[in-house]
Coordinates of C-alpha atoms (C1' of nucleotides) in Angstrom, one line a residue:
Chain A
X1 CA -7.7 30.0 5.9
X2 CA -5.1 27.9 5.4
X3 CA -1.7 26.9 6.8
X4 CA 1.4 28.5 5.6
X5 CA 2.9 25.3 5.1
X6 CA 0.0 23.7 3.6
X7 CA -0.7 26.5 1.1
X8 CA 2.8 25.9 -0.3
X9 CA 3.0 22.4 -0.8
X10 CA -0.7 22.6 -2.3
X11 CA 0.7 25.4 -4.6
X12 CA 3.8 23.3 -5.5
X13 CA 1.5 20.2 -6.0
X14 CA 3.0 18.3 -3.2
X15 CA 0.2 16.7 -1.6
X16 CA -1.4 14.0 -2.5
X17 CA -4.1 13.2 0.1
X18 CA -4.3 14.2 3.4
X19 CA -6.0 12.0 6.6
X20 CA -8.5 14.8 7.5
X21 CA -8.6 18.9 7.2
X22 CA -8.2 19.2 10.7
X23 CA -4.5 18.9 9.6
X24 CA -4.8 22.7 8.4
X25 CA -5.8 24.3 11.4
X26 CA -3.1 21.9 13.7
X27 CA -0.2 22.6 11.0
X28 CA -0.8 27.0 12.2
X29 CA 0.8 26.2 15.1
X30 CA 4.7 24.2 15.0
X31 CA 4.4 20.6 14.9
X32 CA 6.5 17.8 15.0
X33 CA 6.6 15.2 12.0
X34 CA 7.9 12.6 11.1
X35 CA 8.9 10.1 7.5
X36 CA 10.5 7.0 7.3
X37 CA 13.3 5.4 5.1
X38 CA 13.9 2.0 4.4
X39 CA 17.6 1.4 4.5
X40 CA 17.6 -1.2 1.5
X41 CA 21.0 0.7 0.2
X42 CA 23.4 2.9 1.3
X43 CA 22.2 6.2 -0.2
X44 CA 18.6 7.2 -1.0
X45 CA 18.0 7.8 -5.2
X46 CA 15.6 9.9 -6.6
X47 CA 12.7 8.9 -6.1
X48 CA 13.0 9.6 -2.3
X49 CA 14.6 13.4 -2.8
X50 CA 10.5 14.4 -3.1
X51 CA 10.0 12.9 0.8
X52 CA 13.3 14.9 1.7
X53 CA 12.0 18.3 -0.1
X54 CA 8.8 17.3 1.5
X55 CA 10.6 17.5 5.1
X56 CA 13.1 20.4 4.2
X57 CA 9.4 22.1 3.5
X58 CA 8.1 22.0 6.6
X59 CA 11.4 22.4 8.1
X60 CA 11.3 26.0 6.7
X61 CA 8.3 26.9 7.3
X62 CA 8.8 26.2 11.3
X63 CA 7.8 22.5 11.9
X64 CA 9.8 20.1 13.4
X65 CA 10.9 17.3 11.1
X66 CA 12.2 13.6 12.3
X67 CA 13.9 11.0 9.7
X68 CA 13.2 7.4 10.7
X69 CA 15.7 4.9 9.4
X70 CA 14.0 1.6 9.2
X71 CA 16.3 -0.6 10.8
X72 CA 13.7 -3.1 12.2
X73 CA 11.3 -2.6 9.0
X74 CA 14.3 -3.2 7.2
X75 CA 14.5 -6.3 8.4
X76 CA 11.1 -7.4 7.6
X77 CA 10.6 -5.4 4.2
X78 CA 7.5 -3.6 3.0
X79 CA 5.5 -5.3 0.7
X80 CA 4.1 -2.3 -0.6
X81 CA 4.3 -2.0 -4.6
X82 CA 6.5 -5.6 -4.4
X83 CA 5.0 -8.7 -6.2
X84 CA 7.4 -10.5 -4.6
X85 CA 8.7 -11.3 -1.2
X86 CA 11.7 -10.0 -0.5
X87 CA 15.2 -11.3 0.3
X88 CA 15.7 -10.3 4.0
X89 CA 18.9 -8.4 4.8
X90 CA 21.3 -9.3 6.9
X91 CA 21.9 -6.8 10.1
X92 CA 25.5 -5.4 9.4
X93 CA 24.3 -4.2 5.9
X94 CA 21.1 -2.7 7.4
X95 CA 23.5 -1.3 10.4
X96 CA 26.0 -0.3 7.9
X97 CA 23.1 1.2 5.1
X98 CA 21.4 2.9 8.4
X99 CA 24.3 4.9 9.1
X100 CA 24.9 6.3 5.9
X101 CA 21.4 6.8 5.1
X102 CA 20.9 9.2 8.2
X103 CA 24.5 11.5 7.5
X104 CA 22.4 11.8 3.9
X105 CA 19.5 12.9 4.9
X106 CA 21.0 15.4 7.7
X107 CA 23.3 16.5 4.8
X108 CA 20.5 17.6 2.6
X109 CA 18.2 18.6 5.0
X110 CA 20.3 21.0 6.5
X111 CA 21.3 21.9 3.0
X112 CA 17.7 23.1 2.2
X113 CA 18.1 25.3 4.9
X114 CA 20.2 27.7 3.4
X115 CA 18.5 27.8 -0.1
X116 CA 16.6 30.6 -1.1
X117 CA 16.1 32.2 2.8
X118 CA 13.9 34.6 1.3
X119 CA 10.9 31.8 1.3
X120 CA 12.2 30.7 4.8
X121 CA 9.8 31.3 7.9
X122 CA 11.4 29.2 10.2
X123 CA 14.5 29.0 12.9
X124 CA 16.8 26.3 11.6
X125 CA 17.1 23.1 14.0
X126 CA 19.0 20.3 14.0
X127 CA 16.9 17.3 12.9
X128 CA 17.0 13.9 14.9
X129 CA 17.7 10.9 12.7
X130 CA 15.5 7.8 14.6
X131 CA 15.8 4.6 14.2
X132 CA 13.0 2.1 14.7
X133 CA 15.2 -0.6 15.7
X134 CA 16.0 1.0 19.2
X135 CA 12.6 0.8 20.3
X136 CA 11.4 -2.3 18.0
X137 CA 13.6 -4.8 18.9
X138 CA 13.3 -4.7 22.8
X139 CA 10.0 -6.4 22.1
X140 CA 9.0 -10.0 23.1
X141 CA 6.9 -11.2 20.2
X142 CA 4.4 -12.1 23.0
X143 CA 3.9 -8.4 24.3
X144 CA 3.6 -6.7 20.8
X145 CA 1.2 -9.2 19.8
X146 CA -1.0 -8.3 23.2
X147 CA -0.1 -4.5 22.8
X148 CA -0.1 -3.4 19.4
X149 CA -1.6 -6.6 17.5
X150 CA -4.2 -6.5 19.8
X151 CA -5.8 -3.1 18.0
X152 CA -5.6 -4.1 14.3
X153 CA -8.4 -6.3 12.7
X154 CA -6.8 -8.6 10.2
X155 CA -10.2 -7.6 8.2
X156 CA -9.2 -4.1 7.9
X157 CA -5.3 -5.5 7.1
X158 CA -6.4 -7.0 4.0
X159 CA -8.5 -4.0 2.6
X160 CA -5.4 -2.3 2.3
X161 CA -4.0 -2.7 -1.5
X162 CA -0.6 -3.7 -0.6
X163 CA -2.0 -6.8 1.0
X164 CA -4.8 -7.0 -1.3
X165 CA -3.0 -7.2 -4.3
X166 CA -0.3 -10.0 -2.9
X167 CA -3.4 -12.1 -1.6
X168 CA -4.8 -12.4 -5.4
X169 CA -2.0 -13.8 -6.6
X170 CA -2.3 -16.7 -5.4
X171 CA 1.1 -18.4 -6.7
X172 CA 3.3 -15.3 -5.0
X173 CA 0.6 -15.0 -1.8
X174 CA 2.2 -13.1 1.1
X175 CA 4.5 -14.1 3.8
X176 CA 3.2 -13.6 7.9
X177 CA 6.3 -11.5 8.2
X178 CA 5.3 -9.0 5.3
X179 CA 1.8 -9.5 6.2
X180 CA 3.1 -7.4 9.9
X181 CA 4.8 -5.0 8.5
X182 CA 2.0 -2.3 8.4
X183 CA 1.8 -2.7 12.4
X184 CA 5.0 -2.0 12.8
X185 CA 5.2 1.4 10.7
X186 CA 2.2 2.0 13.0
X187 CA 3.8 1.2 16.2
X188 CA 6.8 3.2 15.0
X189 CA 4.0 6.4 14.5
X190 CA 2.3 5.9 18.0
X191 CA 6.1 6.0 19.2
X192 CA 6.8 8.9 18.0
X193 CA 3.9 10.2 19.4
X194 CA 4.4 9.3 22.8
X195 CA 7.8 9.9 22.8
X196 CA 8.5 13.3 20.5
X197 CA 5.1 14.5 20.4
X198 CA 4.7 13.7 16.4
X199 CA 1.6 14.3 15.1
X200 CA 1.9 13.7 11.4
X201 CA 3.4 11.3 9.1
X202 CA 4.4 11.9 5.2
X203 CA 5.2 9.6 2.8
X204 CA 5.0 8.6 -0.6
X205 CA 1.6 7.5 -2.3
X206 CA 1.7 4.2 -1.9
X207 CA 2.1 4.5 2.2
X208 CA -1.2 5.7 2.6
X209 CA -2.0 2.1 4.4
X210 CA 0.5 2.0 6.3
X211 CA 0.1 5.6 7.7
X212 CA -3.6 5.6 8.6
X213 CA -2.7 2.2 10.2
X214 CA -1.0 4.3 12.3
X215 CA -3.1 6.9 12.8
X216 CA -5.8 4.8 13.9
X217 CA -3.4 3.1 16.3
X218 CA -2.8 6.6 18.0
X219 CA -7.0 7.0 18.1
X220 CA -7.5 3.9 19.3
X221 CA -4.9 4.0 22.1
X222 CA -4.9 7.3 23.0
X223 CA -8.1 9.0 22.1
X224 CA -5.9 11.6 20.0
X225 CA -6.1 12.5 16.5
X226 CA -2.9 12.3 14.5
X227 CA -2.3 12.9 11.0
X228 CA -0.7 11.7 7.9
X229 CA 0.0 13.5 4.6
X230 CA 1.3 11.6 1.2
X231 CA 3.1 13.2 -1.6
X232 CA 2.7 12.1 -5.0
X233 CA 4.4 9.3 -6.8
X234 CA 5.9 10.9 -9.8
X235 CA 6.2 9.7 -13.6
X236 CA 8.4 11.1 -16.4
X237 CA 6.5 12.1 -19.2
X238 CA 7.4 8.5 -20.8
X239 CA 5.2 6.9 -18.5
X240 CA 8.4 5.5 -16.5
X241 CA 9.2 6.2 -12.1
X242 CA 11.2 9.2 -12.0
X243 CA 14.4 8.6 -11.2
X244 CA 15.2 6.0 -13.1
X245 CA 17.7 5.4 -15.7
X246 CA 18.6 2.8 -18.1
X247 CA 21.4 2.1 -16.1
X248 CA 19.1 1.8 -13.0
X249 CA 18.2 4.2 -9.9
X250 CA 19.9 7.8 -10.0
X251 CA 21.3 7.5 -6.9
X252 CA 22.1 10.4 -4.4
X253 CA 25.5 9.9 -3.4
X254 CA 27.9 11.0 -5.4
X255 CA 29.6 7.8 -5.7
X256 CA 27.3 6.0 -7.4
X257 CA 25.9 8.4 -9.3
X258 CA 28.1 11.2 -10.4
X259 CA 26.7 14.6 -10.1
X260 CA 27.5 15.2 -13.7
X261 CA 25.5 12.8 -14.3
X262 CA 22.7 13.3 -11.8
X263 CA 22.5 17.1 -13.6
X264 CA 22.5 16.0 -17.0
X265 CA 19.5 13.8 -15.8
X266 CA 17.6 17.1 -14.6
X267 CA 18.2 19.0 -17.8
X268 CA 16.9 16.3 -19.8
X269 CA 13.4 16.9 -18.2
X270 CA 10.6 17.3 -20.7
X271 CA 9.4 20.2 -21.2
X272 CA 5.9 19.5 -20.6
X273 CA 6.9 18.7 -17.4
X274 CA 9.6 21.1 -16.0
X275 CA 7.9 23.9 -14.4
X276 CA 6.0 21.0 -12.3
X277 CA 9.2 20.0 -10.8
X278 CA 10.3 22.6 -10.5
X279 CA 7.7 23.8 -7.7
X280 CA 8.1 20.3 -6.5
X281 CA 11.5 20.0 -6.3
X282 CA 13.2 23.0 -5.6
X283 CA 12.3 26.3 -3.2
X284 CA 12.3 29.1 -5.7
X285 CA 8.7 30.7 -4.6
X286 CA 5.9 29.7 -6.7
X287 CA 5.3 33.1 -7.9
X288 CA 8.9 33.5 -9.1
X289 CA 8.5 29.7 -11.1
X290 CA 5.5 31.2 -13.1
X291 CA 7.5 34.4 -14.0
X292 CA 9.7 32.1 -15.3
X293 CA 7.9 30.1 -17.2
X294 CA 6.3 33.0 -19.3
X295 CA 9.1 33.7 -20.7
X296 CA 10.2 31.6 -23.7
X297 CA 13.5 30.4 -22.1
X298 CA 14.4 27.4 -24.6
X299 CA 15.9 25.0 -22.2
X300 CA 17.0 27.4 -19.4
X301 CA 14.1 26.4 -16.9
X302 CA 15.9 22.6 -17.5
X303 CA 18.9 23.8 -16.2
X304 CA 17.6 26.0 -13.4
X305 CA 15.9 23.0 -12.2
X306 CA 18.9 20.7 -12.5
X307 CA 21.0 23.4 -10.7
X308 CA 18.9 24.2 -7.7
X309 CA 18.4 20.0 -7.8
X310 CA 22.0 19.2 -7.7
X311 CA 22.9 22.0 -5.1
X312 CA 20.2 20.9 -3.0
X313 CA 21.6 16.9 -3.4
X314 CA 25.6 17.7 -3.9
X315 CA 26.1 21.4 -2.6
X316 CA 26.3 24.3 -4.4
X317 CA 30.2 24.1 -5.5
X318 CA 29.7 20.8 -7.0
X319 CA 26.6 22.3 -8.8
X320 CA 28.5 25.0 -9.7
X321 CA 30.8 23.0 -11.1
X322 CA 29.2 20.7 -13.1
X323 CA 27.5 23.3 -14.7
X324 CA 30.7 25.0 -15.9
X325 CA 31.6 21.1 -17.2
X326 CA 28.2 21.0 -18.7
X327 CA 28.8 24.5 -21.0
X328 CA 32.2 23.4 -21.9
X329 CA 31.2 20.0 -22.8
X330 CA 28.3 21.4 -25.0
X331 CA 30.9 23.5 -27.0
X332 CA 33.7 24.0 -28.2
X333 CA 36.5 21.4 -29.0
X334 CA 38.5 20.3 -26.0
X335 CA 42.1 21.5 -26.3
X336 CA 45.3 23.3 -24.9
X337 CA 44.0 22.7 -21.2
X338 CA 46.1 21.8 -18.9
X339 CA 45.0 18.8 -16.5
X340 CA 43.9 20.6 -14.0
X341 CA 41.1 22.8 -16.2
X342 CA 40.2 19.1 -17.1
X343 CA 40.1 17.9 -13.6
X344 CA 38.3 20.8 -12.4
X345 CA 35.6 20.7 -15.2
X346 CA 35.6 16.8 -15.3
X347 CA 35.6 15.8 -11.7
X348 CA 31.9 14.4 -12.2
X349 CA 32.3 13.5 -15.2
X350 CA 32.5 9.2 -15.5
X351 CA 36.4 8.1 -15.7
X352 CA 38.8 5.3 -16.5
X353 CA 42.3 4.8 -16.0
X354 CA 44.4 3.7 -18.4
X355 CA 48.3 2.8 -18.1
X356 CA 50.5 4.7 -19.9
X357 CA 52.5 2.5 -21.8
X358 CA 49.4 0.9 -23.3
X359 CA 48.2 4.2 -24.5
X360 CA 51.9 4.6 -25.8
X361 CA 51.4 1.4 -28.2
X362 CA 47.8 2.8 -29.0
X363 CA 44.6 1.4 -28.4
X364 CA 41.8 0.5 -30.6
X365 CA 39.1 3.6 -30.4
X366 CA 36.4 0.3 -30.7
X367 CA 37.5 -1.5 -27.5
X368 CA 38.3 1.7 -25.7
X369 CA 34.5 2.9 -26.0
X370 CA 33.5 -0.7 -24.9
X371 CA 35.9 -0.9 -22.4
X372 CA 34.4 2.4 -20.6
X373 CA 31.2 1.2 -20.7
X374 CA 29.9 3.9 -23.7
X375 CA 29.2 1.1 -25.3
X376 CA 28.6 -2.4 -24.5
X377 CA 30.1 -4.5 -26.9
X378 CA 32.9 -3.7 -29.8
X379 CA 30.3 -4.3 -32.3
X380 CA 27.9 -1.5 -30.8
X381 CA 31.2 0.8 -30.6
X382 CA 31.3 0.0 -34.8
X383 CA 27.9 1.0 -35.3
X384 CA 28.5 4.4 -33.0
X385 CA 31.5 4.8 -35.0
X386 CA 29.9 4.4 -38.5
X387 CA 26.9 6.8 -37.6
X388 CA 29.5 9.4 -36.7
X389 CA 28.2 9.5 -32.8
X390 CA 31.8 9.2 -31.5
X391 CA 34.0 11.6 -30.5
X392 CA 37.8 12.2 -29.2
X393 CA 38.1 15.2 -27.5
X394 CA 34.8 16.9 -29.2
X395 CA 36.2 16.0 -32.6
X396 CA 33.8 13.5 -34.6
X397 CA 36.4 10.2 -35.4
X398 CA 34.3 8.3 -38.1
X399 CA 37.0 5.7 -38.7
X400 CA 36.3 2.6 -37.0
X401 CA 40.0 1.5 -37.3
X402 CA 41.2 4.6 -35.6
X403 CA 44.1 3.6 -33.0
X404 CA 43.9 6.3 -30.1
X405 CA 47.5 7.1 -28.6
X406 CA 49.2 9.8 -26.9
X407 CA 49.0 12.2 -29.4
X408 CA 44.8 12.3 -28.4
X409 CA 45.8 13.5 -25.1
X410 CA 43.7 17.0 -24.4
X411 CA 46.5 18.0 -21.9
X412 CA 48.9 16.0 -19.6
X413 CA 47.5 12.7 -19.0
X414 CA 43.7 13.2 -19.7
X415 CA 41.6 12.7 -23.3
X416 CA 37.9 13.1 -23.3
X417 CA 35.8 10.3 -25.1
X418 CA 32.2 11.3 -25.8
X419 CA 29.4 8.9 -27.1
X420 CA 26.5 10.7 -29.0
X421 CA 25.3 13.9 -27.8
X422 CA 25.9 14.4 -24.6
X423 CA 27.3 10.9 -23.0
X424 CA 31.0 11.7 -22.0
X425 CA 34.2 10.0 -20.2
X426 CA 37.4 10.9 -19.1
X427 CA 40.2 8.8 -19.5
X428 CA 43.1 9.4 -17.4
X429 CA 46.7 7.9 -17.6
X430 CA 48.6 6.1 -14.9
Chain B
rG1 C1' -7.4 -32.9 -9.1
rG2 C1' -9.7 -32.6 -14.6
rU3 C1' -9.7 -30.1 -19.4
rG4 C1' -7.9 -26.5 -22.8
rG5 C1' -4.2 -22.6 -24.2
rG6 C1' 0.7 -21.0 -23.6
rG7 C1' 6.3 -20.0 -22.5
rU8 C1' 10.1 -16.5 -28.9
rU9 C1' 15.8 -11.9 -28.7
rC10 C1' 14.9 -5.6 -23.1
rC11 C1' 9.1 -5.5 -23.3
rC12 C1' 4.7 -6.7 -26.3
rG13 C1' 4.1 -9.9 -30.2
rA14 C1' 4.2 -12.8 -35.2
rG15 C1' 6.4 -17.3 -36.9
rC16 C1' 4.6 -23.3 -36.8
rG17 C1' 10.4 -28.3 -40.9
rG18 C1' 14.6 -25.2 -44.9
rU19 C1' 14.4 -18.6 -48.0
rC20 C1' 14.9 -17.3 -39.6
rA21 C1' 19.4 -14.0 -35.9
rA22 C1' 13.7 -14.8 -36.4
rA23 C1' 7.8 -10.0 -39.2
rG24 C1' 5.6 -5.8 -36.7
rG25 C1' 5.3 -2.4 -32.6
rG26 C1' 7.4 -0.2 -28.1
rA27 C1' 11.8 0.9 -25.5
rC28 C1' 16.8 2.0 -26.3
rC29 C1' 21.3 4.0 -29.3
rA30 C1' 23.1 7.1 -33.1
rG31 C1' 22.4 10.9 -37.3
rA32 C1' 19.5 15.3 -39.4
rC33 C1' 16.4 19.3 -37.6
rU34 C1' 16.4 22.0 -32.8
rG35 C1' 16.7 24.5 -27.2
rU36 C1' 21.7 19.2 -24.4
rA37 C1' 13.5 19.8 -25.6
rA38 C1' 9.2 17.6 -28.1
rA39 C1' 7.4 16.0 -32.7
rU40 C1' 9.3 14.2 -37.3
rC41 C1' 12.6 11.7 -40.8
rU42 C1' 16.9 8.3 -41.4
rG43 C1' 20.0 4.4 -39.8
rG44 C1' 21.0 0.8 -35.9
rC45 C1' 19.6 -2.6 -32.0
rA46 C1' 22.7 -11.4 -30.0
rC47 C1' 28.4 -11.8 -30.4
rG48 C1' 32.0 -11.1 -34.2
rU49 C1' 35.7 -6.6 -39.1
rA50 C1' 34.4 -10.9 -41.6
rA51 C1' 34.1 -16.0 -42.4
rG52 C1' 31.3 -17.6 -38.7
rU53 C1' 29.5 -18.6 -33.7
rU54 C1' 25.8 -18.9 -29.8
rU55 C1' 19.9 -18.0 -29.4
rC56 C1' 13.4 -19.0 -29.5
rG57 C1' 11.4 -22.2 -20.9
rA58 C1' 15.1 -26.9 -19.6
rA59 C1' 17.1 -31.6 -21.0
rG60 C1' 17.0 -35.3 -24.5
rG61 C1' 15.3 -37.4 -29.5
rU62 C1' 13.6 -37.6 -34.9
rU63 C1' 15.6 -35.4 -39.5
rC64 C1' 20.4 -33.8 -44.5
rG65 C1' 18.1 -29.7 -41.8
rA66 C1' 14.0 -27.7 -36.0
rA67 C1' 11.9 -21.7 -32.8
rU68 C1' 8.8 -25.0 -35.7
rC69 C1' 7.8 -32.5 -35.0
rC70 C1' 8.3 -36.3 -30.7
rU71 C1' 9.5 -37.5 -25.2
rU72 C1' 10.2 -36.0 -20.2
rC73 C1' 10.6 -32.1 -16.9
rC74 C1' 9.8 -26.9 -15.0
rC75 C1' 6.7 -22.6 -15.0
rC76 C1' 2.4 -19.5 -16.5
rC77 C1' -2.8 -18.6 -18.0
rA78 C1' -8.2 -19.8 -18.7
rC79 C1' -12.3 -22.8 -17.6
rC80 C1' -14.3 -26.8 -14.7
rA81 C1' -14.2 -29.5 -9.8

RNA sequence: GGUGGGGUUCCCGAGCGGUCAAAGGGACCAGACUGUAAAUCUGGCACGUAAGUUUCGAAGGUUCGAAUCCUUCCCCCACCA
């Protein structure tokens, strides 16, 4: 018979590998777990949200979930999946990325909460946000190496692939600072332990070293079993890292990547692939995801995922929002709206400002899609232009020459340029 | 340390004195078809409207002319020690 919890991340195909099936029995009863963050930027991207669902899981069905900010690990970096040493960060942008890293995670966390309560079993809490750097730094180099360095065999350190790979490369090799990493992720387990009563650790795939090196710390220390779960790594269906874009990571925070965008990324899902994300990735019940999937729904399961994804990340009136952009800006031409329709529908949307009185003299269409970054060069803006993939205002322009001015504007001070299909941006006089 | 093979445009990979901005494939971008899908087909893919300009690890050199030849340097890979 199996936990609650554990039936519904097996059924969502959450779990990757598990330390031992103990776990199952343990997991009937509320624990306490706990998975780590590095705080290499400011916001998590996509590729983390799984570890966060992962969490907000648990979370609602009645376990106790901790985010760890790796400040101190930060400072060392992981040289798990890395060929290559990394540049150390400096402690104000680790301090600084820490910070906004933990109002994220509570954000979304809490967020998960209050989606779909009809699959939720458990009480809402707040979650702590930890960071390893209180407890790491107090150390003298001296006593970790007699307390915690004493437990680890350096034979068993390099059976582990993150250190195995480095040490066959011989040219790249791995540094004594990444070598430690692994015991502090363990320390940082047995910590927990100790101090919160954490018995299990989650984490992506490729943590599995560094999480049994911290369940064997608790054994060997404590006589104790603890426990550590991964969840898979996940691939689009073009073989790349989900979550990544051309233009790099598809970032969380609405800064740096726009929700528009961040939805549009979601509906572009393949097909072959949406129903498994969406049992990974958002809390509609499993049952309800295979109803849904029977029927022939031509693109709708896309955008149910990249809804529930984008409330779960932005907040339902952002969601809500950008799917009301997202209809518009599949239809009809853009006109007789005033600017705030447009702001309203395009406030995810990419922008540029541009001053008036240059808009006034007109400005080449070419050099305006460059200058927005649709395109990267004038030439490329040509070549859109001549294959008829530009657009003012949802009306194909097909004349390279064409001089945009003020008679483009779609209301006040606002015209909508659109590359292709479904690549838009709003430029905005000032 | 020795010997051999390499470093080509985002990636793989041809080219081996002019016809090379550089074959082919992938990725990517558009168009058609569709469901804002997949597959397929078509076009594009250094910069430039063009003339032309800057590219083939780096720096020099030989030549009317070099990615292609020579020199030095840097880096990779294989085998040997």
């Amino acid at each position: 018979m199996k936990s609650t919890v554990l039936k519904d991340l097996d059924r969502r195909g959450l779990i990757f590998q598990k330390t031992h099936d103990e776990l199952d029995e343990v997991l009937k009863h509320s624990q306490t777990l706990y998975c780590g963050f590095d705080p290499t930027a400011d916001s998590l991207h996509a590729g983390s949200l799984l570890l966060l669902v992962g969490l907000a899981n648990f979370r609602r069905h009645g376990h106790k979930p901790i985010a760890l900010i790796g400040g101190a690990t930060g400072l060392i970096g992981d040289p798990t999946g890395k060929s290559d040493e990394r540049i150390l960060l400096t402690d104000d942008i680790l301090t600084k990325n820490a910070n906004a890293l933990g109002i994220q995670i509570q954000t979304i966390l809490d967020r998960a909460m209050g989606m779909h309560p009809d699959t939720v079993e458990g009480k809402v809490e707040k979650i702590p946000i930890v960071n390893n750097a209180d407890w790491m730094k107090p150390w003298s180099f001296i006593d970790f190496l007699r307390d915690v360095g004493k437990h680890f065999r350096v034979n068993s350190m390099m059976q582990k692939d993150s250190v195995k790979s480095r040490l066959s490369e011989r040219e790249q090799g791995i540094s004594y600072t990444e070598f430690s990493y692994m015991l502090i992720q363990a320390y940082d387990f047995f910590h927990l332990f100790n101090e919160k009563s954490c018995s299990l650790q989650i984490g992506g795939s490729d943590q599995w070293g560094n999480i049994t090196a911290g369940t064997d710390l608790i054994r060997k220390r404590t006589s104790k079993p603890a426990f550590g779960l991964t969840v898979p790594l996940l691939m689009t269906a073009d073989g790349k890292k989900m979550g990544k874009t051309e233009n790099g990571a598809l970032w969380l925070d609405a800064t740096k990547t726009k929700p528009y965008v961040f939805y549009q990324y979601w509906v572009g899902r393949d097909d072959s692939q949406v129903v498994d994300l969406l049992k990974k990735f958002t809390f509609i019940s499993t049952n309800e995801i295979d109803e849904l999937a029977k029927a022939d729904n031509r693109g709708e399961l896309q955008r149910r995922l990249a809804y529930e994804v984008t409330w779960l990340v932005h907040g339902k009136d952002v969601a809500d929002k950008v799917v009301a952009a997202s209809r518009m800006l599949f239809g009809e031409p853009i006109q007789n709206l005033s600017d705030d329709d447009l702001t309203a529908l395009f406030a995810d949307v990419p922008s540029t400002e541009i001053q008036k009185t240059d808009l006034a003299q007109g400005v080449g269409l070419l050099q305006l899609l460059s200058e927005t970054g649709l395109q990267k060069s004038n030439g490329a803006a040509r070549r859109l232009v001549e294959q008829g993939g530009a657009y003012i205002n949802n009306h194909r322009i097909d004349d390279a020459t064409r001089v945009v001015t003020l008679d483009d504007l779609a209301s006040e001070t606002m015209l909508v340029l659109r590359s292709g299909k479904k690549k838009y941006h709003l430029i905005r006089l000032i």
